[in-house]
C-alpha cells in the first residue's frame, strides 16, 4: 500500500464565499483540497475517493449537514472518516449534541479563526497519515506470515502497541469533545472545573484529575475540583508556585513558573517525584502531565492528569491535551468577561454601588411592597457641590478616590435595609424605609450630611472638605411612581 504525499480534505458548503474562505485558510497546510457544493455532491465524491477529513456545513438546502453525515456514516468505506461540522457559535448545545450523535468528532465555529481551523485540521491529517501507515504495516504482515514467523510476532506486537496508542488518542478526542460540549453550556467556573475533571477520568480513563487555582499574591495553589482516585494524595503536598519551598510539587511549580505544560512520563524514575513517588505509585499513578490555565499571558491555575501507564504523554497526545487546556482557558476568559459585563450593567465601576438602572428597579420594588403593605418610604437625592472643580484641579484619579471614600461613609451612615446608589457623576440616590409616617427624615438627612461634611477626606495626600445638598421625596405623599 502506497501512502499518498498529500491527504485529501473534502470541504462541503453550498455558499461559494464560505467555501472559498475555508479553502484559503487551509491552503497553507499544502494538502489536497476538494470542494463539494451540496451533500449529494459530497456523497458522489466519496464513491471514488478516500478522504482524511470532511469539513461539513450544517445549514444547507435540500440535504442539511446532519442528514449528510448520517449517510456518510452508513457507508462502510466512510464510516470512520472524521467529520468536523462548520457552523455559527450561536446555534447552541442542542445542535452540537445532534452533530455528535451523527458522528461528528469536532466543531469549528464561524466566523472562522484561521489558526484554530488549521490546528484542528492538522491533528486529523496527522492521525490519518499514522492510520495509513498502520494499514500498510498490516498488509505487510499478511504477506510475511508464511515466510517469517519470528518477524510476524514482533510485527503483531507493534501493531498492538499502535492500536493501543490509537485507542488512547480516541479517548483523548472524547475528552476534548466532551469538554468543548461543556464549555458551550456552562456559565460558572466551578461547574466547568468539575466537569473537566469528571470527563477526563470517565472518558479519558485517567486515574486522577484535578484543577487548582493560583493566588497571585501568595502564589499558593488551591485545589477546587477533582475526580478519580485521590485517597488524600493532594492533602500531603504543599501546592505552591515557589519552586524552592520544602514539600512542594515541583511539577506544578515548574508549569506555573514557565507558563507551559510539564510532563513526567515515568513517576517511578523521575527525580522530580522523589518526595511523592511511593504515594503516587501506591495509588496507581504511573505518569502525570501538568497544564497551566492561562488568562492572557498570566497563569491562573493548573490542570493535572495522572495516567495508569508510563510513557503515555507523547507528542500527539500532548497536542490534543494542550488544545484542551487552551479551550478551558478560553472559557474562563469568556466567563470572566461575561460576569464583568453583567456587573457593569447594574453597578458603578468606580464605587461598586448600584447604578441608576438597578436603583430604579429597587425603588419600583419598594413601591410595590409599600402599596401592598400600606407602608411609607422616602427617596433622597444627594448632590456633591463643586465636584467638577476637584477633577479639574487634582485630576480625575483624585475625583474617583473621593467618590469611593464618600461611598464608604454613606454606607456607614445607613442601615443594611436602606438602598444606596450612584446615579451620575456626583449624584447619589438613597431609599429610606420608614417604620411609620412619624419617622424623622430630617434626622436621617442630618446624619448623612454630617458624615460627609464633619471630617475631611484624605485624597492623594491632601485634606479635602466637601459639602453636599439633598432633596427628599416621600411615598405616597409626594408621588406614587419613581419619576
CSV table of C-alpha atoms in Angstrom, one decimal:
chain,number,residue,atom,x,y,z
A,1,UNK,CA,0.0,0.0,0.0
A,2,UNK,CA,1.4,3.4,-1.0
A,3,UNK,CA,0.9,6.3,1.4
A,4,UNK,CA,0.0,9.5,-0.5
A,5,UNK,CA,2.2,12.5,-0.2
A,6,UNK,CA,-0.9,14.7,0.5
A,7,UNK,CA,-4.0,13.9,2.4
A,8,UNK,CA,-7.4,14.7,0.7
A,9,UNK,CA,-9.7,17.0,2.6
A,10,UNK,CA,-13.3,17.4,1.5
A,11,UNK,CA,-14.9,20.8,2.0
A,12,UNK,CA,-18.7,20.7,1.8
A,13,UNK,CA,-20.6,24.1,1.7
A,14,UNK,CA,-23.4,25.4,-0.5
A,15,UNK,CA,-22.1,29.0,0.0
A,16,UNK,CA,-19.3,29.9,-2.5
A,17,UNK,CA,-17.9,32.6,-0.3
A,18,UNK,CA,-17.6,30.3,2.7
A,19,UNK,CA,-16.1,27.5,0.6
A,20,UNK,CA,-13.5,30.0,-0.8
A,21,UNK,CA,-12.8,31.2,2.8
A,22,UNK,CA,-12.2,27.7,4.1
A,23,UNK,CA,-10.0,26.7,1.2
A,24,UNK,CA,-8.0,29.9,1.5
A,25,UNK,CA,-7.3,29.2,5.2
A,26,UNK,CA,-6.4,25.6,4.6
A,27,UNK,CA,-4.1,26.1,1.5
A,28,UNK,CA,-1.2,26.8,3.9
A,29,UNK,CA,-1.4,23.2,5.0
A,30,UNK,CA,-0.4,22.1,1.5
A,31,UNK,CA,-2.9,19.2,1.3
A,32,UNK,CA,-5.2,18.1,-1.5
A,33,UNK,CA,-8.4,20.2,-1.1
A,34,UNK,CA,-11.6,19.0,-2.8
A,35,UNK,CA,-14.8,21.1,-2.7
A,36,UNK,CA,-18.5,20.0,-2.9
A,37,UNK,CA,-21.4,22.3,-3.3
A,38,UNK,CA,-24.0,20.1,-1.6
A,39,UNK,CA,-24.5,16.9,0.5
A,40,UNK,CA,-25.4,14.9,-2.6
A,41,UNK,CA,-22.2,16.2,-4.4
A,42,UNK,CA,-20.2,15.1,-1.4
A,43,UNK,CA,-21.7,11.6,-1.4
A,44,UNK,CA,-20.9,11.3,-5.1
A,45,UNK,CA,-17.2,12.2,-4.5
A,46,UNK,CA,-17.0,9.7,-1.6
A,47,UNK,CA,-17.8,6.9,-4.0
A,48,UNK,CA,-14.5,7.2,-5.8
A,49,UNK,CA,-12.0,8.6,-3.2
A,50,UNK,CA,-11.0,8.2,0.4
A,51,UNK,CA,-10.7,11.4,2.5
A,52,UNK,CA,-8.6,12.1,5.6
A,53,UNK,CA,-11.2,14.6,6.8
A,54,UNK,CA,-14.6,16.1,5.9
A,55,UNK,CA,-15.5,19.8,6.7
A,56,UNK,CA,-19.3,19.8,6.6
A,57,UNK,CA,-21.6,22.9,6.7
A,58,UNK,CA,-24.6,22.3,8.9
A,59,UNK,CA,-27.1,24.6,7.1
A,60,UNK,CA,-27.5,23.5,3.5
A,61,UNK,CA,-30.7,23.4,1.4
A,62,UNK,CA,-32.1,20.1,0.2
A,63,UNK,CA,-29.9,18.0,2.5
A,64,UNK,CA,-28.5,19.5,5.6
A,65,UNK,CA,-25.2,18.6,7.3
A,66,UNK,CA,-26.8,16.2,9.8
A,67,UNK,CA,-28.5,14.2,7.1
A,68,UNK,CA,-25.4,14.2,5.0
A,69,UNK,CA,-23.3,13.0,8.0
A,70,UNK,CA,-25.7,10.1,8.7
A,71,UNK,CA,-25.4,8.9,5.1
A,72,UNK,CA,-21.7,9.2,5.1
A,73,UNK,CA,-21.5,7.1,8.3
A,74,UNK,CA,-23.9,4.5,6.7
A,75,UNK,CA,-21.2,3.6,4.1
A,76,UNK,CA,-18.6,1.1,5.2
A,77,UNK,CA,-15.9,3.0,3.3
A,78,UNK,CA,-16.5,6.2,5.1
A,79,UNK,CA,-18.0,5.1,8.5
A,80,UNK,CA,-14.9,6.2,10.4
A,81,UNK,CA,-13.9,9.2,8.3
A,82,UNK,CA,-13.6,12.2,10.7
A,83,UNK,CA,-16.3,14.9,10.2
A,84,UNK,CA,-15.9,18.4,11.5
A,85,UNK,CA,-19.1,20.5,11.4
A,86,UNK,CA,-18.8,24.2,10.5
A,87,UNK,CA,-21.5,26.3,12.0
A,88,UNK,CA,-22.2,29.5,13.9
A,89,UNK,CA,-21.4,29.5,17.6
A,90,UNK,CA,-24.9,30.8,18.4
A,91,UNK,CA,-26.6,27.6,17.3
A,92,UNK,CA,-26.1,26.2,20.8
A,93,UNK,CA,-25.7,22.9,22.6
A,94,UNK,CA,-28.7,21.1,21.1
A,95,UNK,CA,-27.3,21.3,17.6
A,96,UNK,CA,-23.8,20.3,18.9
A,97,UNK,CA,-25.3,17.2,20.6
A,98,UNK,CA,-27.2,16.3,17.5
A,99,UNK,CA,-24.0,16.6,15.5
A,100,UNK,CA,-22.0,14.4,17.8
A,101,UNK,CA,-24.8,11.8,17.7
A,102,UNK,CA,-24.5,11.8,13.9
A,103,UNK,CA,-20.8,11.0,14.1
A,104,UNK,CA,-19.1,14.4,14.3
A,105,UNK,CA,-15.7,14.5,16.0
A,106,UNK,CA,-15.5,18.2,16.5
A,107,UNK,CA,-17.0,21.6,15.7
A,108,UNK,CA,-15.5,24.8,14.1
A,109,UNK,CA,-17.5,28.0,14.7
A,110,UNK,CA,-17.9,30.9,12.4
A,111,UNK,CA,-16.5,33.5,12.0
A,112,UNK,CA,-13.6,31.2,11.3
A,113,UNK,CA,-10.4,31.8,13.3
A,114,UNK,CA,-7.7,30.6,10.8
A,115,UNK,CA,-5.2,29.4,13.4
A,116,UNK,CA,-7.8,27.3,15.2
A,117,UNK,CA,-9.1,25.8,12.0
A,118,UNK,CA,-5.6,24.9,10.7
A,119,UNK,CA,-4.7,23.4,14.1
A,120,UNK,CA,-7.7,21.2,14.3
A,121,UNK,CA,-7.4,20.0,10.7
A,122,UNK,CA,-3.7,19.3,11.2
A,123,UNK,CA,-4.4,16.9,14.0
A,124,UNK,CA,-6.7,14.8,11.9
A,125,UNK,CA,-4.4,14.9,8.9
A,126,UNK,CA,-1.6,13.6,11.1
A,127,UNK,CA,-3.8,10.9,12.6
A,128,UNK,CA,-4.9,9.9,9.0
A,129,UNK,CA,-1.2,9.5,8.0
A,130,UNK,CA,-0.4,7.4,11.0
A,131,UNK,CA,-3.5,5.3,10.4
A,132,UNK,CA,-2.4,4.8,6.8
A,133,UNK,CA,1.0,3.7,8.0
A,134,UNK,CA,-0.6,1.2,10.4
A,135,UNK,CA,-2.8,-0.2,7.5
A,136,UNK,CA,0.3,-0.6,5.4
A,137,UNK,CA,2.0,-2.5,8.2
A,138,UNK,CA,-1.0,-4.8,8.5
A,139,UNK,CA,-0.8,-5.6,4.7
A,140,UNK,CA,2.9,-6.2,5.0
A,141,UNK,CA,2.3,-8.6,7.9
A,142,UNK,CA,-0.2,-10.6,5.9
A,143,UNK,CA,2.4,-11.1,3.1
A,144,UNK,CA,5.1,-12.2,5.6
A,145,UNK,CA,3.0,-14.7,7.6
A,146,UNK,CA,4.3,-17.9,5.9
A,147,UNK,CA,7.9,-16.8,5.5
A,148,UNK,CA,8.8,-15.0,8.7
A,149,UNK,CA,7.1,-16.4,11.7
A,150,UNK,CA,9.5,-14.8,14.2
A,151,UNK,CA,9.2,-11.5,12.5
A,152,UNK,CA,5.5,-11.8,12.5
A,153,UNK,CA,5.4,-12.0,16.3
A,154,UNK,CA,7.3,-8.7,16.5
A,155,UNK,CA,5.1,-7.0,14.0
A,156,UNK,CA,1.9,-8.2,15.8
A,157,UNK,CA,3.3,-6.7,19.0
A,158,UNK,CA,4.0,-3.4,17.2
A,159,UNK,CA,0.5,-3.5,15.8
A,160,UNK,CA,-1.0,-3.9,19.2
A,161,UNK,CA,1.1,-1.0,20.5
A,162,UNK,CA,-0.1,1.1,17.6
A,163,UNK,CA,-3.7,0.0,18.3
A,164,UNK,CA,-3.3,0.8,22.0
A,165,UNK,CA,-2.0,4.2,21.0
A,166,UNK,CA,-4.9,4.9,18.7
A,167,UNK,CA,-7.2,3.8,21.5
A,168,UNK,CA,-5.6,6.3,23.8
A,169,UNK,CA,-5.8,9.0,21.2
A,170,UNK,CA,-9.5,8.3,20.7
A,171,UNK,CA,-10.0,8.6,24.5
A,172,UNK,CA,-8.3,12.0,24.4
A,173,UNK,CA,-10.6,13.0,21.5
A,174,UNK,CA,-13.5,12.0,23.6
A,175,UNK,CA,-12.2,14.2,26.4
A,176,UNK,CA,-11.7,17.2,24.1
A,177,UNK,CA,-15.1,16.8,22.6
A,178,UNK,CA,-16.8,16.4,26.0
A,179,UNK,CA,-15.1,19.5,27.4
A,180,UNK,CA,-16.0,21.5,24.3
A,181,UNK,CA,-19.6,20.5,24.7
A,182,UNK,CA,-19.4,21.5,28.4
A,183,UNK,CA,-18.0,24.9,27.5
A,184,UNK,CA,-21.0,25.7,25.3
A,185,UNK,CA,-23.4,25.4,28.2
A,186,UNK,CA,-21.7,26.3,31.5
A,187,UNK,CA,-21.7,29.8,32.9
A,188,UNK,CA,-19.8,29.2,36.2
A,189,UNK,CA,-16.1,28.4,36.5
A,190,UNK,CA,-16.7,25.8,39.2
A,191,UNK,CA,-19.1,23.8,37.0
A,192,UNK,CA,-16.5,24.0,34.2
A,193,UNK,CA,-13.8,22.7,36.5
A,194,UNK,CA,-15.9,19.9,38.0
A,195,UNK,CA,-17.0,18.7,34.5
A,196,UNK,CA,-13.5,18.8,33.1
A,197,UNK,CA,-12.1,16.6,35.8
A,198,UNK,CA,-15.1,14.2,35.6
A,199,UNK,CA,-14.8,13.9,31.8
A,200,UNK,CA,-11.0,13.3,32.0
A,201,UNK,CA,-11.5,10.4,34.3
A,202,UNK,CA,-14.7,8.9,32.8
A,203,UNK,CA,-13.9,9.4,29.1
A,204,UNK,CA,-10.1,9.7,29.1
A,205,UNK,CA,-9.6,6.8,31.5
A,206,UNK,CA,-7.1,8.9,33.6
A,207,UNK,CA,-6.6,7.6,37.1
A,208,UNK,CA,-6.9,11.0,38.7
A,209,UNK,CA,-7.5,14.6,37.5
A,210,UNK,CA,-7.6,17.8,39.5
A,211,UNK,CA,-7.7,21.6,38.9
A,212,UNK,CA,-6.2,24.2,41.2
A,213,UNK,CA,-6.4,28.0,41.1
A,214,UNK,CA,-3.4,30.2,41.7
A,215,UNK,CA,-3.5,33.1,44.3
A,216,UNK,CA,-1.5,35.8,42.6
A,217,UNK,CA,-0.3,37.3,45.9
A,218,UNK,CA,0.6,34.2,48.0
A,219,UNK,CA,1.5,32.0,44.9
A,220,UNK,CA,-0.4,29.2,46.6
A,221,UNK,CA,-2.4,26.7,44.5
A,222,UNK,CA,-5.8,25.7,45.9
A,223,UNK,CA,-7.5,22.5,44.5
A,224,UNK,CA,-11.0,23.4,43.5
A,225,UNK,CA,-12.1,20.3,41.6
A,226,UNK,CA,-11.0,16.7,41.4
A,227,UNK,CA,-12.2,13.3,40.1
A,228,UNK,CA,-10.8,9.8,40.3
A,229,UNK,CA,-8.6,8.2,43.0
A,230,UNK,CA,-7.2,10.7,45.4
A,231,UNK,CA,-7.2,9.0,48.8
A,232,UNK,CA,-5.7,12.1,50.5
A,233,UNK,CA,-2.8,12.4,48.0
A,234,UNK,CA,-3.2,16.2,47.5
A,235,UNK,CA,-3.6,16.9,51.2
A,236,UNK,CA,0.1,15.9,51.7
A,237,UNK,CA,1.6,18.3,49.2
A,238,UNK,CA,2.5,21.9,49.6
A,239,UNK,CA,0.9,23.2,46.4
A,240,UNK,CA,2.8,26.4,45.6
A,241,UNK,CA,4.3,28.1,42.5
A,242,UNK,CA,7.5,28.8,44.5
A,243,UNK,CA,9.9,26.1,43.4
A,244,UNK,CA,12.3,26.2,46.4
A,245,UNK,CA,9.5,25.7,49.0
A,246,UNK,CA,10.0,22.5,51.0
A,247,UNK,CA,7.4,19.8,50.4
A,248,UNK,CA,6.0,21.4,47.2
A,249,UNK,CA,5.0,19.8,44.0
A,250,UNK,CA,8.0,20.6,41.7
A,251,UNK,CA,6.0,19.8,38.5
A,252,UNK,CA,3.2,22.2,39.4
A,253,UNK,CA,5.7,25.0,40.3
A,254,UNK,CA,7.6,24.4,37.1
A,255,UNK,CA,4.4,24.6,35.0
A,256,UNK,CA,3.3,27.8,36.6
A,257,UNK,CA,6.7,29.5,36.6
A,258,UNK,CA,7.4,28.7,33.0
A,259,UNK,CA,3.8,29.0,31.9
A,260,UNK,CA,4.0,25.9,29.8
A,261,UNK,CA,3.0,22.2,30.2
A,262,UNK,CA,5.2,19.8,32.1
A,263,UNK,CA,5.4,16.1,31.6
A,264,UNK,CA,6.5,13.2,33.9
A,265,UNK,CA,6.3,10.1,31.8
A,266,UNK,CA,7.6,7.7,34.4
A,267,UNK,CA,6.9,8.5,38.0
A,268,UNK,CA,9.0,5.5,39.1
A,269,UNK,CA,12.3,7.1,37.8
A,270,UNK,CA,11.7,10.8,37.6
A,271,UNK,CA,13.8,12.7,40.2
A,272,UNK,CA,11.1,15.5,40.4
A,273,UNK,CA,8.8,13.0,42.0
A,274,UNK,CA,11.2,11.9,44.8
A,275,UNK,CA,9.1,13.2,47.6
A,276,UNK,CA,5.8,11.7,46.4
A,277,UNK,CA,6.9,8.6,44.3
A,278,UNK,CA,5.6,5.9,46.7
A,279,UNK,CA,2.4,7.7,47.4
A,280,UNK,CA,1.7,8.1,43.7
A,281,UNK,CA,2.7,4.6,42.7
A,282,UNK,CA,0.5,3.1,45.6
A,283,UNK,CA,-2.5,4.9,44.0
A,284,UNK,CA,-1.8,3.5,40.5
A,285,UNK,CA,-0.3,6.7,39.0
A,286,UNK,CA,2.5,5.9,36.5
A,287,UNK,CA,2.8,9.2,34.6
A,288,UNK,CA,1.4,12.8,35.0
A,289,UNK,CA,1.1,15.9,32.9
A,290,UNK,CA,0.6,19.5,34.3
A,291,UNK,CA,-1.1,22.1,32.1
A,292,UNK,CA,-1.2,25.8,33.2
A,293,UNK,CA,-4.5,27.5,32.7
A,294,UNK,CA,-3.9,31.0,31.3
A,295,UNK,CA,-5.7,34.3,31.2
A,296,UNK,CA,-3.7,36.2,28.5
A,297,UNK,CA,-0.1,35.6,29.4
A,298,UNK,CA,-0.8,35.1,33.1
A,299,UNK,CA,-1.2,31.6,34.7
A,300,UNK,CA,-4.3,31.5,36.9
A,301,UNK,CA,-4.4,27.8,37.7
A,302,UNK,CA,-3.3,24.3,36.7
A,303,UNK,CA,-4.9,21.1,35.3
A,304,UNK,CA,-3.2,17.8,36.3
A,305,UNK,CA,-3.8,14.4,34.7
A,306,UNK,CA,-2.5,11.2,36.1
A,307,UNK,CA,-2.4,8.1,33.9
A,308,UNK,CA,-2.2,4.4,34.9
A,309,UNK,CA,0.6,3.7,32.3
A,310,UNK,CA,4.0,5.1,31.8
A,311,UNK,CA,5.1,6.9,28.6
A,312,UNK,CA,1.6,7.9,27.5
A,313,UNK,CA,2.1,11.6,27.1
A,314,UNK,CA,3.7,11.6,23.6
A,315,UNK,CA,3.8,14.5,21.2
A,316,UNK,CA,0.5,13.7,19.5
A,317,UNK,CA,-1.4,13.2,22.7
A,318,UNK,CA,0.1,16.4,24.2
A,319,UNK,CA,-1.1,18.4,21.2
A,320,UNK,CA,-4.6,17.4,21.9
A,321,UNK,CA,-4.3,18.0,25.7
A,322,UNK,CA,-2.7,21.4,25.2
A,323,UNK,CA,-5.6,22.3,23.0
A,324,UNK,CA,-8.0,21.1,25.7
A,325,UNK,CA,-6.2,23.3,28.3
A,326,UNK,CA,-6.4,26.2,25.9
A,327,UNK,CA,-10.1,25.7,25.4
A,328,UNK,CA,-10.7,25.7,29.2
A,329,UNK,CA,-8.6,28.9,29.5
A,330,UNK,CA,-10.7,30.5,26.7
A,331,UNK,CA,-13.9,29.5,28.5
A,332,UNK,CA,-12.6,31.0,31.8
A,333,UNK,CA,-11.8,34.3,30.0
A,334,UNK,CA,-15.2,34.3,28.3
A,335,UNK,CA,-17.0,33.6,31.7
A,336,UNK,CA,-15.0,36.4,33.4
A,337,UNK,CA,-15.8,38.9,30.6
A,338,UNK,CA,-19.5,37.9,30.7
A,339,UNK,CA,-19.5,38.4,34.5
A,340,UNK,CA,-17.9,41.7,34.2
A,341,UNK,CA,-20.4,42.9,31.6
A,342,UNK,CA,-23.3,41.7,33.8
A,343,UNK,CA,-21.8,43.6,36.7
A,344,UNK,CA,-21.3,46.8,34.8
A,345,UNK,CA,-24.9,46.6,33.6
A,346,UNK,CA,-26.1,47.2,37.2
A,347,UNK,CA,-23.2,48.5,39.2
A,348,UNK,CA,-21.0,51.6,39.1
A,349,UNK,CA,-17.4,50.6,38.2
A,350,UNK,CA,-15.8,53.3,40.4
A,351,UNK,CA,-17.7,53.0,43.7
A,352,UNK,CA,-19.1,49.4,43.4
A,353,UNK,CA,-22.5,50.9,44.3
A,354,UNK,CA,-25.7,50.0,42.3
A,355,UNK,CA,-26.1,52.3,39.3
A,356,UNK,CA,-29.2,54.2,38.1
A,357,UNK,CA,-30.8,51.2,36.4
A,358,UNK,CA,-30.5,49.0,39.5
A,359,UNK,CA,-31.7,51.8,41.8
A,360,UNK,CA,-34.8,52.3,39.7
A,361,UNK,CA,-35.6,48.6,39.8
A,362,UNK,CA,-35.2,48.5,43.6
A,363,UNK,CA,-37.3,51.6,44.1
A,364,UNK,CA,-40.0,50.1,41.9
A,365,UNK,CA,-40.0,47.0,44.0
A,366,UNK,CA,-40.3,49.1,47.2
A,367,UNK,CA,-43.2,51.0,45.7
A,368,UNK,CA,-45.0,47.7,45.0
A,369,UNK,CA,-44.3,46.4,48.5
A,370,UNK,CA,-45.3,49.7,50.2
A,371,UNK,CA,-48.5,49.8,48.2
A,372,UNK,CA,-49.3,46.2,49.2
A,373,UNK,CA,-48.3,46.6,52.9
A,374,UNK,CA,-49.6,50.2,53.2
A,375,UNK,CA,-46.1,51.4,54.2
A,376,UNK,CA,-44.3,54.7,53.5
A,377,UNK,CA,-40.7,55.3,52.4
A,378,UNK,CA,-38.5,58.2,51.2
A,379,UNK,CA,-36.1,58.8,48.4
A,380,UNK,CA,-33.1,61.1,49.0
A,381,UNK,CA,-31.2,62.7,46.1
A,382,UNK,CA,-27.7,63.8,47.2
A,383,UNK,CA,-25.6,66.1,45.2
A,384,UNK,CA,-21.9,66.9,45.9
A,385,UNK,CA,-21.2,70.7,45.5
A,386,UNK,CA,-18.3,71.8,43.2
A,387,UNK,CA,-17.2,68.2,42.4
A,388,UNK,CA,-16.1,69.2,38.9
A,389,UNK,CA,-13.5,71.6,40.4
A,390,UNK,CA,-11.9,68.7,42.2
A,391,UNK,CA,-11.5,66.8,38.9
A,392,UNK,CA,-10.1,70.0,37.2
A,393,UNK,CA,-7.6,70.9,39.9
A,394,UNK,CA,-6.5,67.5,41.2
A,395,UNK,CA,-7.3,65.2,38.2
A,396,UNK,CA,-9.8,62.5,37.6
A,397,UNK,CA,-7.9,59.9,39.7
A,398,UNK,CA,-8.4,62.2,42.8
A,399,UNK,CA,-12.1,62.6,41.9
A,400,UNK,CA,-12.5,58.8,41.7
A,401,UNK,CA,-10.8,58.3,45.0
A,402,UNK,CA,-13.1,60.9,46.6
A,403,UNK,CA,-16.2,59.2,45.2
A,404,UNK,CA,-15.0,55.8,46.6
A,405,UNK,CA,-14.4,57.3,50.1
A,406,UNK,CA,-17.7,59.1,50.0
A,407,UNK,CA,-19.5,55.8,49.1
A,408,UNK,CA,-17.9,54.2,52.2
A,409,UNK,CA,-19.0,56.9,54.5
A,410,UNK,CA,-22.6,56.8,53.2
A,411,UNK,CA,-22.7,53.0,53.7
A,412,UNK,CA,-21.6,53.5,57.3
A,413,UNK,CA,-24.3,56.1,57.9
A,414,UNK,CA,-27.1,53.8,56.6
A,415,UNK,CA,-28.7,50.6,57.7
A,416,UNK,CA,-28.4,47.5,55.6
A,417,UNK,CA,-32.0,47.7,54.7
A,418,UNK,CA,-31.5,51.1,53.0
A,419,UNK,CA,-30.6,51.3,49.4
A,420,UNK,CA,-27.7,53.4,48.2
A,421,UNK,CA,-26.7,54.1,44.5
A,422,UNK,CA,-24.5,56.3,42.4
A,423,UNK,CA,-26.9,57.8,39.8
A,424,UNK,CA,-24.4,60.0,37.8
A,425,UNK,CA,-21.1,61.9,38.2
A,426,UNK,CA,-21.8,63.5,41.6
A,427,UNK,CA,-25.4,62.4,42.3
A,428,UNK,CA,-26.3,59.6,44.8
A,429,UNK,CA,-29.7,58.1,45.5
A,430,UNK,CA,-30.8,56.7,48.8
A,431,UNK,CA,-34.1,54.8,49.5
A,432,UNK,CA,-35.1,55.0,53.2
A,433,UNK,CA,-37.7,52.7,54.7
A,434,UNK,CA,-40.0,54.2,57.4
A,435,UNK,CA,-41.4,52.4,60.4
A,436,UNK,CA,-44.3,54.8,60.2
A,437,UNK,CA,-45.2,58.2,58.9
A,438,UNK,CA,-43.7,59.8,62.0
A,439,UNK,CA,-40.1,58.8,61.1
A,440,UNK,CA,-38.0,62.0,61.4
A,441,UNK,CA,-36.5,62.1,57.9
A,442,UNK,CA,-34.8,65.4,58.8
A,443,UNK,CA,-32.8,63.5,61.4
A,444,UNK,CA,-31.7,60.9,58.8
A,445,UNK,CA,-30.6,63.7,56.5
A,446,UNK,CA,-28.6,65.4,59.2
A,447,UNK,CA,-26.8,62.1,60.0
A,448,UNK,CA,-25.9,61.6,56.3
A,449,UNK,CA,-24.7,65.1,55.7
A,450,UNK,CA,-22.8,65.3,58.9
A,451,UNK,CA,-20.9,62.1,58.0
A,452,UNK,CA,-19.8,63.8,54.8
A,453,UNK,CA,-19.1,67.3,56.0
A,454,UNK,CA,-17.7,66.9,59.5
A,455,UNK,CA,-14.5,65.1,58.8
A,456,UNK,CA,-12.2,66.0,55.8
A,457,UNK,CA,-11.3,63.4,53.2
A,458,UNK,CA,-7.6,62.5,52.7
A,459,UNK,CA,-7.2,62.2,48.9
A,460,UNK,CA,-3.8,61.9,47.2
A,461,UNK,CA,-2.1,63.2,50.4
A,462,UNK,CA,-4.4,66.3,50.7
A,463,UNK,CA,-7.2,67.0,53.0
A,464,UNK,CA,-10.4,67.9,51.2
A,465,UNK,CA,-13.6,69.2,52.8
A,466,UNK,CA,-16.7,68.7,50.7
A,467,UNK,CA,-20.3,69.8,51.1
A,468,UNK,CA,-23.5,68.4,49.7
A,469,UNK,CA,-27.1,69.3,49.3
A,470,UNK,CA,-30.0,66.9,49.4
A,471,UNK,CA,-33.7,66.7,48.5
A,472,UNK,CA,-36.3,64.3,49.8
A,473,UNK,CA,-39.5,62.8,48.3
A,474,UNK,CA,-41.9,60.6,50.2
A,475,UNK,CA,-44.1,57.8,49.1
A,476,UNK,CA,-47.1,58.0,48.7
A,477,UNK,CA,-47.5,61.7,49.8
A,478,UNK,CA,-45.2,63.2,47.1
A,479,UNK,CA,-45.9,60.7,44.3
A,480,UNK,CA,-46.8,57.1,43.5
A,481,UNK,CA,-44.2,56.3,40.8
A,482,UNK,CA,-40.4,56.5,40.6
A,483,UNK,CA,-40.4,59.6,38.4
